[in-house]
Amino acid sequence: MKETDFNVGKFFAFLFLFIIFIFMLFPLFEQGNGLKIEKEIKDLRNRVSFAYSTKSVTDITKTLKESGDYSKYREIYNQERNDIRFKESANLENGSANIVTSIVLDYRGFDTLGELIVLFISIIGLTIILSNLNFVPFNPPTFLQKTGVLFLTPFIMLTSIYISLHGHLTPGGGFPAGSIIATLSLFLMIGYKFSYKLKFLNFIESTSGFLVFFLALLGLFITGSFLGNYLPTGIVGKLFSSYLILILYSLVSIKVGAELSVAIKTLYDGENNDR
Amino acid sequence: MNYNTTVLLIIIPILSSFLVYMPVGLIKKSFKIIFLATILFNLLFSLKIFSVVLKYGNLITIIGNYHPPFGINLVSSFFSILFLIALYIVFLISAIIFIFKNDTKNNQQKISSVLLLYLASFSEIILTGDLFNLFVFFEIFSISNIIIISLKNEKFSLKGSIKYLLISSIGSALLLFAIGYIYAILGTLNLAEIALNFEKISFFSKCFIIFFLMGSILSELEVFPFNLWISDSYAGAKNFVNILLSGISCVVSLYIFIRMFFTIFNYPSISLYSYNFPLDIKLLLLTFFSLSIIVNQLVALTSKNIKRILAFSSAATISTILFALTSGTKSGFSSAILLIISTIISKPLLFLSSHQITKGKMEKNLDSFKNGINRKRYFSILFIVSAIFFTGFPLTPAFFGKLMLFYTYASKLNYYTYFIIVIIFSITVEFFYYFRMIHKLFIKDETERENKNIKNNLSISYFVSGLTMISILIIFFIFPNIYEKVITKMSEEIFNQKEYIQTILKLGEK
Amino acid sequence: MIFYIFLIIFILSILSAIISITVKDILFSVLSLGFLSLLASILFLLMNAPDVAITEAAVGAALTTVIYLFGIRRTEREDK
């Protein structure tokens, strides 16, 4: 263990954090008319997300529209629910077999698109702040590094492609796939001395980002609302189903991969060595 | 009523920011046109939405074909759209100043992309009807603030942006805690449903949520212990960034404060005392904000750098507005709106004109204002007029605002009334240092040499933006009836929680 | 059994978090941060959230650590 500098100030910082932690725990056990932490919080039926898990939002909204009160959705959760069978059910709201993906990219898709912009803008900030620095290049890779990279590269490539294409079926999707692609580009940079041009990466990044938002915007003109699903959803569980989510997720993975590669490349070479 | 095309106010800037960022030769030539066209589109389209709102009342925008408690929605009401239009005008002015300047040539494409995302994020924050969506775009908003503060790439600006980064990241963590907590108790993230169920939860939880939400926006609101970043970042930032920070960033956070506290949490009705947890929220907030007012005014009084003086006086005004809002009454709200109007219009003008007056001087101290009336006549007059508007001469919005503030606290005598002393102190100090600055303009500078190397031509962008701002000021001066009508309508909307819920969730009534 | 696994992971993650902010060598603190996010991803996996676990492992454990390491390589290593 290396030497540490644990002083009184840090002790008080820890104490403060601990007090905040206790403060956060306390109200969860307090009496009130909200949900109770122990009994009711585990019951999904008290939450909006129950309708997401049964893909029955459209039916529920229809019933609610007739009654004219959208706040009482919890009472009809038991009546309105779809029975979803793997590889049998078809033409649901979205054909994604992975519920998390269906929430992330369909029911709450606008938040995910926002997160895309968070990444985009932070990478722009990085490149703006580092734009005037001149970096000394790193040492050339050793034999060990080269061999390890040679061995690992195909597996990483396979994983990233699998995760990005199977985002609607299995855990994963655009963001992890993109970061694995970025790791791949780092490996190529270290092991093979493969050099990208930053302009090329920037072009891919902005084009795929533009396409994601443009495809989402097409929903406004075709179905009447932004991010509306205008492509067929297919049968749940098949590779070629829920086409909109499939296309959006693969574009997202390309965008995230290019963006993080820009970050790595900028820190590795510096912008001025981009030749 | 559904009006789903409102989402274009957010999507078009995002699309054009991606377009502007592309490193293609065609776009390198034409990105300025795309940039300005997007802002103009937003301004015109928000005017169109405003006309629809005036006709039909509140509009909701559905995203993804899922109706509100399930999907994300945007709400455009009279208050929010009017706010947006005002902010778009300020943004257009600073964008004009930015785009016709050539000293940031190599990064101008990237910076304009950041500015477009800034535009999209604040329009989303103002329009949104979903708590988590607000968090995501608040993140974008604070990241773009960090970037534009650090643009000058000097010691000051980088220091300021790192300070801002630390404080705002703590703030977003607090906001995330509050959101997670709300979802844990109420099982929903829709603002209307939260508003519907908020009174059911216990007092302790209400305090928890309110403090964490407050903590998240305090760094943008420039309240005293969280405003340590402004002394470096305002002084180190570029001129258009000063306009953005003072005219938009704090005002957007004020909007979040008003929307959350009045429409969603129904702040006036929150009981101020509970047997389990004795806490007077009003007294606590008042003490906090009055401390902030005093400290900010004193720092503004003692500092020499012009930008720092203006920054701290703007922070003091924001604290005054929060002070007025804390009363939780209609008169307090209208005084806050009047002060916001005067801040939005006159603060950018103060920054703009003071920058032009001190242009070409090495140190931007109070002494660099000397003989300004002869050197830069147009901008000196602009500075004087906007200072008069800002400090609250009779018959200006700020004057009426401060009058309403006195009325709010003095009409009912209780121990909150003593806090008026703070406001009186603040007004006196503010008058003192603004008139010291105006006085400097008329003093002859004896050390000044005849320096004809500095070109004394008026830059068109500054001239035009100054002219538009001053014409708005004069309109407000001649027709005070405008804001009387507007404010009554705004306060009706903000204090009518039920109508907001009704627009989104319908509640079975027609 | 699963309780003890959780307990071990909790204790290890708190320890690595404390190490990461108290150690003087920034390289050490970055590595312990990477270890922390690896533990967090295991925790997510045990809590039946494989999506979050994959993302945490790919972003937190791998990529962020690499970016931090590049940053350290470009600056001074010892905290003075």
mmCIF file of C-alpha atoms in Angstrom, chain B residues 127-459:
data_model
loop_
_atom_site.group_PDB
_atom_site.id
_atom_site.type_symbol
_atom_site.label_atom_id
_atom_site.label_comp_id
_atom_site.label_asym_id
_atom_site.label_seq_id
_atom_site.Cartn_x
_atom_site.Cartn_y
_atom_site.Cartn_z
ATOM 1 C CA LEU B 127 -41.193 22.748 -22.266
ATOM 2 C CA THR B 128 -40.821 19.329 -20.695
ATOM 3 C CA GLY B 129 -43.467 17.566 -18.657
ATOM 4 C CA ASP B 130 -41.298 14.723 -17.425
ATOM 5 C CA LEU B 131 -38.846 14.766 -14.556
ATOM 6 C CA PHE B 132 -36.150 12.452 -15.864
ATOM 7 C CA ASN B 133 -36.203 14.152 -19.247
ATOM 8 C CA LEU B 134 -35.574 17.411 -17.415
ATOM 9 C CA PHE B 135 -32.555 15.820 -15.752
ATOM 10 C CA VAL B 136 -31.058 14.630 -19.045
ATOM 11 C CA PHE B 137 -31.374 17.993 -20.732
ATOM 12 C CA PHE B 138 -30.228 19.784 -17.580
ATOM 13 C CA GLU B 139 -27.041 17.750 -17.876
ATOM 14 C CA ILE B 140 -26.575 18.892 -21.484
ATOM 15 C CA PHE B 141 -27.265 22.442 -20.355
ATOM 16 C CA SER B 142 -24.604 22.392 -17.653
ATOM 17 C CA ILE B 143 -22.028 20.663 -19.868
ATOM 18 C CA SER B 144 -22.501 23.299 -22.557
ATOM 19 C CA ASN B 145 -22.151 25.981 -19.883
ATOM 20 C CA ILE B 146 -18.834 24.418 -18.870
ATOM 21 C CA ILE B 147 -17.628 24.414 -22.472
ATOM 22 C CA ILE B 148 -18.586 27.986 -23.253
ATOM 23 C CA ILE B 149 -17.026 29.263 -20.035
ATOM 24 C CA SER B 150 -13.702 27.677 -20.937
ATOM 25 C CA LEU B 151 -13.637 29.025 -24.493
ATOM 26 C CA LYS B 152 -11.001 31.683 -23.961
ATOM 27 C CA ASN B 153 -8.504 28.968 -22.965
ATOM 28 C CA GLU B 154 -6.830 31.200 -20.399
ATOM 29 C CA LYS B 155 -5.981 30.557 -16.787
ATOM 30 C CA PHE B 156 -9.047 32.358 -15.480
ATOM 31 C CA SER B 157 -11.573 30.728 -17.734
ATOM 32 C CA LEU B 158 -10.256 27.193 -17.258
ATOM 33 C CA LYS B 159 -10.213 27.698 -13.495
ATOM 34 C CA GLY B 160 -13.761 28.991 -13.567
ATOM 35 C CA SER B 161 -14.991 26.153 -15.735
ATOM 36 C CA ILE B 162 -13.422 23.513 -13.490
ATOM 37 C CA LYS B 163 -15.039 25.105 -10.437
ATOM 38 C CA TYR B 164 -18.352 25.154 -12.276
ATOM 39 C CA LEU B 165 -17.856 21.511 -13.311
ATOM 40 C CA LEU B 166 -17.368 20.416 -9.699
ATOM 41 C CA ILE B 167 -20.333 22.337 -8.321
ATOM 42 C CA SER B 168 -22.711 21.448 -11.141
ATOM 43 C CA SER B 169 -21.813 17.759 -11.050
ATOM 44 C CA ILE B 170 -22.657 17.666 -7.343
ATOM 45 C CA GLY B 171 -25.865 19.455 -8.291
ATOM 46 C CA SER B 172 -26.826 16.903 -10.927
ATOM 47 C CA ALA B 173 -26.088 14.060 -8.492
ATOM 48 C CA LEU B 174 -28.485 15.658 -6.018
ATOM 49 C CA LEU B 175 -31.123 16.045 -8.740
ATOM 50 C CA LEU B 176 -30.721 12.370 -9.612
ATOM 51 C CA PHE B 177 -31.210 11.404 -5.945
ATOM 52 C CA ALA B 178 -34.377 13.482 -5.799
ATOM 53 C CA ILE B 179 -35.719 11.899 -8.993
ATOM 54 C CA GLY B 180 -34.961 8.372 -7.816
ATOM 55 C CA TYR B 181 -36.638 9.129 -4.536
ATOM 56 C CA ILE B 182 -39.736 10.532 -6.213
ATOM 57 C CA TYR B 183 -39.960 7.452 -8.429
ATOM 58 C CA ALA B 184 -39.542 5.203 -5.397
ATOM 59 C CA ILE B 185 -42.432 6.807 -3.539
ATOM 60 C CA LEU B 186 -44.844 7.769 -6.262
ATOM 61 C CA GLY B 187 -44.056 5.244 -8.999
ATOM 62 C CA THR B 188 -44.148 7.813 -11.771
ATOM 63 C CA LEU B 189 -42.013 10.491 -13.379
ATOM 64 C CA ASN B 190 -44.738 12.519 -15.046
ATOM 65 C CA LEU B 191 -44.836 16.016 -13.589
ATOM 66 C CA ALA B 192 -48.628 16.245 -13.655
ATOM 67 C CA GLU B 193 -49.031 12.976 -11.794
ATOM 68 C CA ILE B 194 -46.397 14.004 -9.273
ATOM 69 C CA ALA B 195 -48.327 17.233 -8.759
ATOM 70 C CA LEU B 196 -51.504 15.220 -8.277
ATOM 71 C CA ASN B 197 -50.028 12.930 -5.633
ATOM 72 C CA PHE B 198 -47.472 15.169 -3.962
ATOM 73 C CA GLU B 199 -49.639 16.223 -1.044
ATOM 74 C CA LYS B 200 -50.113 12.594 -0.021
ATOM 75 C CA ILE B 201 -46.495 11.972 0.939
ATOM 76 C CA SER B 202 -45.106 12.759 4.355
ATOM 77 C CA PHE B 203 -43.626 16.095 5.399
ATOM 78 C CA PHE B 204 -40.152 14.685 5.875
ATOM 79 C CA SER B 205 -40.099 13.326 2.332
ATOM 80 C CA LYS B 206 -41.368 16.624 0.987
ATOM 81 C CA CYS B 207 -38.485 18.421 2.709
ATOM 82 C CA PHE B 208 -36.026 15.872 1.374
ATOM 83 C CA ILE B 209 -37.224 16.289 -2.216
ATOM 84 C CA ILE B 210 -37.368 20.076 -1.963
ATOM 85 C CA PHE B 211 -33.851 20.401 -0.529
ATOM 86 C CA PHE B 212 -32.311 18.081 -3.059
ATOM 87 C CA LEU B 213 -34.028 19.807 -5.968
ATOM 88 C CA MET B 214 -32.980 23.186 -4.591
ATOM 89 C CA GLY B 215 -29.397 21.986 -4.206
ATOM 90 C CA SER B 216 -29.279 20.878 -7.788
ATOM 91 C CA ILE B 217 -30.078 24.289 -9.274
ATOM 92 C CA LEU B 218 -28.285 26.462 -6.729
ATOM 93 C CA SER B 219 -25.055 26.533 -8.714
ATOM 94 C CA GLU B 220 -26.838 27.916 -11.772
ATOM 95 C CA LEU B 221 -28.816 30.311 -9.591
ATOM 96 C CA GLU B 222 -25.560 31.823 -8.264
ATOM 97 C CA VAL B 223 -26.692 31.707 -4.631
ATOM 98 C CA PHE B 224 -23.921 32.549 -2.192
ATOM 99 C CA PRO B 225 -21.976 29.431 -1.155
ATOM 100 C CA PHE B 226 -22.406 27.925 -4.615
ATOM 101 C CA ASN B 227 -21.432 30.986 -6.641
ATOM 102 C CA LEU B 228 -17.692 30.816 -6.134
ATOM 103 C CA TRP B 229 -17.299 29.967 -9.812
ATOM 104 C CA ILE B 230 -18.678 33.257 -11.124
ATOM 105 C CA SER B 231 -15.804 35.519 -10.110
ATOM 106 C CA ASP B 232 -13.372 33.670 -12.369
ATOM 107 C CA SER B 233 -15.642 32.526 -15.127
ATOM 108 C CA TYR B 234 -17.362 35.824 -15.874
ATOM 109 C CA ALA B 235 -14.057 37.681 -15.874
ATOM 110 C CA GLY B 236 -12.362 35.062 -18.026
ATOM 111 C CA ALA B 237 -15.167 34.386 -20.474
ATOM 112 C CA LYS B 238 -15.873 35.981 -23.809
ATOM 113 C CA ASN B 239 -18.447 38.697 -24.178
ATOM 114 C CA PHE B 240 -21.166 36.624 -25.817
ATOM 115 C CA VAL B 241 -20.688 34.010 -23.090
ATOM 116 C CA ASN B 242 -21.282 36.674 -20.438
ATOM 117 C CA ILE B 243 -24.533 37.553 -22.158
ATOM 118 C CA LEU B 244 -25.566 33.885 -22.273
ATOM 119 C CA LEU B 245 -24.642 33.221 -18.649
ATOM 120 C CA SER B 246 -26.342 36.276 -17.219
ATOM 121 C CA GLY B 247 -29.304 36.424 -19.576
ATOM 122 C CA ILE B 248 -30.157 32.755 -20.063
ATOM 123 C CA SER B 249 -28.471 30.305 -17.685
ATOM 124 C CA CYS B 250 -29.763 31.708 -14.415
ATOM 125 C CA VAL B 251 -33.143 32.573 -15.899
ATOM 126 C CA VAL B 252 -33.663 28.982 -17.031
ATOM 127 C CA SER B 253 -32.875 27.747 -13.523
ATOM 128 C CA LEU B 254 -35.306 30.316 -12.175
ATOM 129 C CA TYR B 255 -37.902 28.851 -14.505
ATOM 130 C CA ILE B 256 -37.209 25.367 -13.102
ATOM 131 C CA PHE B 257 -37.562 26.779 -9.597
ATOM 132 C CA ILE B 258 -40.905 28.453 -10.372
ATOM 133 C CA ARG B 259 -42.319 25.464 -12.254
ATOM 134 C CA MET B 260 -41.270 22.951 -9.623
ATOM 135 C CA PHE B 261 -42.140 24.919 -6.525
ATOM 136 C CA PHE B 262 -45.380 26.498 -7.598
ATOM 137 C CA THR B 263 -47.017 24.245 -10.153
ATOM 138 C CA ILE B 264 -45.742 20.851 -9.076
ATOM 139 C CA PHE B 265 -45.067 21.026 -5.351
ATOM 140 C CA ASN B 266 -47.686 23.697 -4.652
ATOM 141 C CA TYR B 267 -45.224 25.488 -2.376
ATOM 142 C CA PRO B 268 -47.693 28.031 -0.861
ATOM 143 C CA SER B 269 -49.782 25.226 0.576
ATOM 144 C CA ILE B 270 -46.977 23.125 2.036
ATOM 145 C CA SER B 271 -47.542 23.242 5.754
ATOM 146 C CA LEU B 272 -44.694 25.068 7.376
ATOM 147 C CA TYR B 273 -44.648 23.061 10.548
ATOM 148 C CA SER B 274 -44.933 19.411 11.368
ATOM 149 C CA TYR B 275 -44.851 17.729 14.763
ATOM 150 C CA ASN B 276 -42.436 15.067 13.554
ATOM 151 C CA PHE B 277 -40.021 17.414 11.913
ATOM 152 C CA PRO B 278 -40.133 21.042 13.077
ATOM 153 C CA LEU B 279 -38.805 23.136 10.229
ATOM 154 C CA ASP B 280 -39.873 26.488 8.839
ATOM 155 C CA ILE B 281 -38.929 26.200 5.161
ATOM 156 C CA LYS B 282 -39.824 29.807 4.419
ATOM 157 C CA LEU B 283 -37.638 31.226 7.185
ATOM 158 C CA LEU B 284 -34.746 28.994 6.188
ATOM 159 C CA LEU B 285 -34.911 29.977 2.517
ATOM 160 C CA LEU B 286 -35.316 33.676 3.365
ATOM 161 C CA THR B 287 -32.233 33.641 5.581
ATOM 162 C CA PHE B 288 -30.298 31.849 2.911
ATOM 163 C CA PHE B 289 -31.272 34.223 0.108
ATOM 164 C CA SER B 290 -30.821 37.399 2.150
ATOM 165 C CA LEU B 291 -27.332 36.279 3.140
ATOM 166 C CA SER B 292 -26.663 35.696 -0.543
ATOM 167 C CA ILE B 293 -27.942 39.162 -1.479
ATOM 168 C CA ILE B 294 -25.736 40.870 1.121
ATOM 169 C CA VAL B 295 -22.583 38.968 0.193
ATOM 170 C CA ASN B 296 -23.044 39.423 -3.548
ATOM 171 C CA GLN B 297 -23.694 43.165 -3.261
ATOM 172 C CA LEU B 298 -20.675 43.647 -1.009
ATOM 173 C CA VAL B 299 -18.417 41.747 -3.402
ATOM 174 C CA ALA B 300 -19.755 43.809 -6.291
ATOM 175 C CA LEU B 301 -19.100 46.998 -4.317
ATOM 176 C CA THR B 302 -15.508 46.143 -3.469
ATOM 177 C CA SER B 303 -14.264 44.596 -6.693
ATOM 178 C CA LYS B 304 -12.484 46.591 -9.397
ATOM 179 C CA ASN B 305 -12.960 44.444 -12.487
ATOM 180 C CA ILE B 306 -15.965 45.623 -14.509
ATOM 181 C CA LYS B 307 -17.150 42.174 -15.534
ATOM 182 C CA ARG B 308 -16.890 40.969 -11.961
ATOM 183 C CA ILE B 309 -18.997 43.877 -10.702
ATOM 184 C CA LEU B 310 -21.697 43.145 -13.274
ATOM 185 C CA ALA B 311 -21.590 39.406 -12.549
ATOM 186 C CA PHE B 312 -22.035 39.804 -8.820
ATOM 187 C CA SER B 313 -24.758 42.391 -9.224
ATOM 188 C CA SER B 314 -26.592 39.970 -11.498
ATOM 189 C CA ALA B 315 -26.176 37.243 -8.870
ATOM 190 C CA ALA B 316 -27.612 39.600 -6.266
ATOM 191 C CA THR B 317 -30.605 40.284 -8.508
ATOM 192 C CA ILE B 318 -31.227 36.575 -8.950
ATOM 193 C CA SER B 319 -31.169 36.192 -5.179
ATOM 194 C CA THR B 320 -33.619 39.081 -4.882
ATOM 195 C CA ILE B 321 -35.939 37.331 -7.319
ATOM 196 C CA LEU B 322 -35.717 34.131 -5.263
ATOM 197 C CA PHE B 323 -36.384 36.230 -2.160
ATOM 198 C CA ALA B 324 -39.566 37.520 -3.773
ATOM 199 C CA LEU B 325 -40.636 34.038 -4.887
ATOM 200 C CA THR B 326 -40.135 32.609 -1.390
ATOM 201 C CA SER B 327 -43.108 34.595 -0.124
ATOM 202 C CA GLY B 328 -45.352 32.273 -2.124
ATOM 203 C CA THR B 329 -47.950 34.924 -2.837
ATOM 204 C CA LYS B 330 -49.248 36.356 -6.088
ATOM 205 C CA SER B 331 -47.748 39.779 -5.452
ATOM 206 C CA GLY B 332 -44.375 38.219 -4.716
ATOM 207 C CA PHE B 333 -44.595 36.250 -7.933
ATOM 208 C CA SER B 334 -45.444 39.314 -10.012
ATOM 209 C CA SER B 335 -42.579 41.259 -8.464
ATOM 210 C CA ALA B 336 -40.283 38.360 -9.401
ATOM 211 C CA ILE B 337 -41.539 38.388 -12.986
ATOM 212 C CA LEU B 338 -40.952 42.143 -13.264
ATOM 213 C CA LEU B 339 -37.407 41.727 -11.974
ATOM 214 C CA ILE B 340 -36.819 38.837 -14.398
ATOM 215 C CA ILE B 341 -37.990 41.018 -17.304
ATOM 216 C CA SER B 342 -35.602 43.778 -16.311
ATOM 217 C CA THR B 343 -32.732 41.292 -15.893
ATOM 218 C CA ILE B 344 -33.307 39.561 -19.231
ATOM 219 C CA ILE B 345 -33.358 42.830 -21.131
ATOM 220 C CA SER B 346 -30.872 45.089 -19.400
ATOM 221 C CA LYS B 347 -28.174 42.690 -18.185
ATOM 222 C CA PRO B 348 -26.993 41.590 -21.667
ATOM 223 C CA LEU B 349 -27.015 45.228 -22.689
ATOM 224 C CA LEU B 350 -24.820 46.172 -19.718
ATOM 225 C CA PHE B 351 -22.291 43.472 -20.580
ATOM 226 C CA LEU B 352 -22.335 44.367 -24.272
ATOM 227 C CA SER B 353 -21.863 48.103 -23.811
ATOM 228 C CA SER B 354 -19.261 47.841 -21.052
ATOM 229 C CA HIS B 355 -17.252 45.475 -23.241
ATOM 230 C CA GLN B 356 -17.294 48.005 -26.065
ATOM 231 C CA ILE B 357 -16.404 50.943 -23.804
ATOM 232 C CA THR B 358 -13.392 49.181 -22.318
ATOM 233 C CA LYS B 359 -12.263 47.777 -25.655
ATOM 234 C CA GLY B 360 -8.590 48.392 -26.384
ATOM 235 C CA LYS B 361 -7.670 48.959 -22.739
ATOM 236 C CA MET B 362 -5.235 46.604 -21.121
ATOM 237 C CA GLU B 363 -6.950 46.265 -17.756
ATOM 238 C CA LYS B 364 -10.719 46.268 -17.644
ATOM 239 C CA ASN B 365 -10.878 48.208 -14.382
ATOM 240 C CA LEU B 366 -13.147 50.998 -13.312
ATOM 241 C CA ASP B 367 -10.543 53.454 -14.584
ATOM 242 C CA SER B 368 -10.907 52.160 -18.119
ATOM 243 C CA PHE B 369 -14.394 53.714 -18.118
ATOM 244 C CA LYS B 370 -12.868 57.195 -17.953
ATOM 245 C CA ASN B 371 -13.741 59.593 -20.745
ATOM 246 C CA GLY B 372 -16.032 56.960 -22.204
ATOM 247 C CA ILE B 373 -18.637 59.486 -23.253
ATOM 248 C CA ASN B 374 -16.204 61.015 -25.720
ATOM 249 C CA ARG B 375 -14.557 57.842 -26.915
ATOM 250 C CA LYS B 376 -17.602 55.615 -27.411
ATOM 251 C CA ARG B 377 -20.618 57.865 -27.304
ATOM 252 C CA TYR B 378 -23.216 55.366 -28.550
ATOM 253 C CA PHE B 379 -22.245 52.597 -26.148
ATOM 254 C CA SER B 380 -21.886 54.981 -23.206
ATOM 255 C CA ILE B 381 -25.444 56.123 -23.706
ATOM 256 C CA LEU B 382 -26.516 52.492 -23.995
ATOM 257 C CA PHE B 383 -24.740 51.732 -20.721
ATOM 258 C CA ILE B 384 -26.359 54.638 -18.914
ATOM 259 C CA VAL B 385 -29.851 53.765 -20.140
ATOM 260 C CA SER B 386 -29.523 50.104 -19.257
ATOM 261 C CA ALA B 387 -28.049 50.896 -15.837
ATOM 262 C CA ILE B 388 -31.011 53.177 -15.176
ATOM 263 C CA PHE B 389 -33.355 50.359 -16.164
ATOM 264 C CA PHE B 390 -31.500 47.779 -14.137
ATOM 265 C CA THR B 391 -31.249 49.719 -10.893
ATOM 266 C CA GLY B 392 -34.924 50.582 -10.958
ATOM 267 C CA PHE B 393 -35.557 54.236 -11.680
ATOM 268 C CA PRO B 394 -39.224 55.186 -11.414
ATOM 269 C CA LEU B 395 -41.521 53.803 -14.136
ATOM 270 C CA THR B 396 -39.177 50.998 -15.161
ATOM 271 C CA PRO B 397 -40.024 47.298 -14.643
ATOM 272 C CA ALA B 398 -37.380 46.941 -11.933
ATOM 273 C CA PHE B 399 -38.926 49.862 -10.028
ATOM 274 C CA PHE B 400 -42.372 48.293 -10.067
ATOM 275 C CA GLY B 401 -40.839 44.963 -9.143
ATOM 276 C CA LYS B 402 -39.116 46.351 -6.066
ATOM 277 C CA LEU B 403 -42.262 48.231 -5.088
ATOM 278 C CA MET B 404 -44.241 45.000 -5.290
ATOM 279 C CA LEU B 405 -41.579 43.294 -3.207
ATOM 280 C CA PHE B 406 -42.004 45.850 -0.434
ATOM 281 C CA TYR B 407 -45.762 45.487 -0.688
ATOM 282 C CA THR B 408 -45.508 41.678 -0.441
ATOM 283 C CA TYR B 409 -43.610 41.630 2.796
ATOM 284 C CA ALA B 410 -44.947 44.778 4.446
ATOM 285 C CA SER B 411 -48.664 44.276 3.833
ATOM 286 C CA LYS B 412 -48.794 41.567 6.464
ATOM 287 C CA LEU B 413 -46.739 42.236 9.548
ATOM 288 C CA ASN B 414 -44.945 39.192 10.906
ATOM 289 C CA TYR B 415 -41.354 38.288 11.520
ATOM 290 C CA TYR B 416 -40.656 37.861 7.800
ATOM 291 C CA THR B 417 -41.118 41.635 7.461
ATOM 292 C CA TYR B 418 -37.756 42.345 9.066
ATOM 293 C CA PHE B 419 -36.058 40.911 6.014
ATOM 294 C CA ILE B 420 -37.015 44.056 4.055
ATOM 295 C CA ILE B 421 -33.960 45.732 5.591
ATOM 296 C CA VAL B 422 -31.842 43.478 3.364
ATOM 297 C CA ILE B 423 -33.625 44.723 0.254
ATOM 298 C CA ILE B 424 -33.209 48.365 1.261
ATOM 299 C CA PHE B 425 -29.506 47.783 1.864
ATOM 300 C CA SER B 426 -29.173 46.042 -1.484
ATOM 301 C CA ILE B 427 -30.897 48.843 -3.394
ATOM 302 C CA THR B 428 -28.672 51.499 -1.826
ATOM 303 C CA VAL B 429 -25.465 49.631 -2.539
ATOM 304 C CA GLU B 430 -26.552 48.909 -6.095
ATOM 305 C CA PHE B 431 -27.339 52.569 -6.773
ATOM 306 C CA PHE B 432 -23.986 53.534 -5.352
ATOM 307 C CA TYR B 433 -21.780 51.373 -7.519
ATOM 308 C CA TYR B 434 -23.755 51.813 -10.727
ATOM 309 C CA PHE B 435 -23.599 55.583 -10.393
ATOM 310 C CA ARG B 436 -19.927 55.420 -9.606
ATOM 311 C CA MET B 437 -19.507 53.672 -12.944
ATOM 312 C CA ILE B 438 -21.645 56.218 -14.779
ATOM 313 C CA HIS B 439 -19.736 59.022 -13.110
ATOM 314 C CA LYS B 440 -16.457 57.602 -14.407
ATOM 315 C CA LEU B 441 -17.741 57.926 -17.959
ATOM 316 C CA PHE B 442 -17.752 61.700 -17.671
ATOM 317 C CA ILE B 443 -14.331 62.134 -16.064
ATOM 318 C CA LYS B 444 -11.509 63.168 -18.352
ATOM 319 C CA ASP B 445 -8.696 60.692 -18.449
ATOM 320 C CA GLU B 446 -5.418 62.578 -18.000
ATOM 321 C CA THR B 447 -3.176 59.568 -18.434
ATOM 322 C CA GLU B 448 -4.764 58.751 -21.761
ATOM 323 C CA ARG B 449 -2.480 59.310 -24.707
ATOM 324 C CA GLU B 450 -3.620 60.057 -28.187
ATOM 325 C CA ASN B 451 -3.754 56.535 -29.505
ATOM 326 C CA LYS B 452 -4.975 56.460 -33.051
ATOM 327 C CA ASN B 453 -3.902 52.945 -33.778
ATOM 328 C CA ILE B 454 -7.098 51.563 -32.315
ATOM 329 C CA LYS B 455 -9.794 51.680 -34.913
ATOM 330 C CA ASN B 456 -12.856 53.421 -33.636
ATOM 331 C CA ASN B 457 -15.417 52.072 -36.063
ATOM 332 C CA LEU B 458 -18.723 50.676 -34.826
ATOM 333 C CA SER B 459 -19.018 46.974 -35.381
#
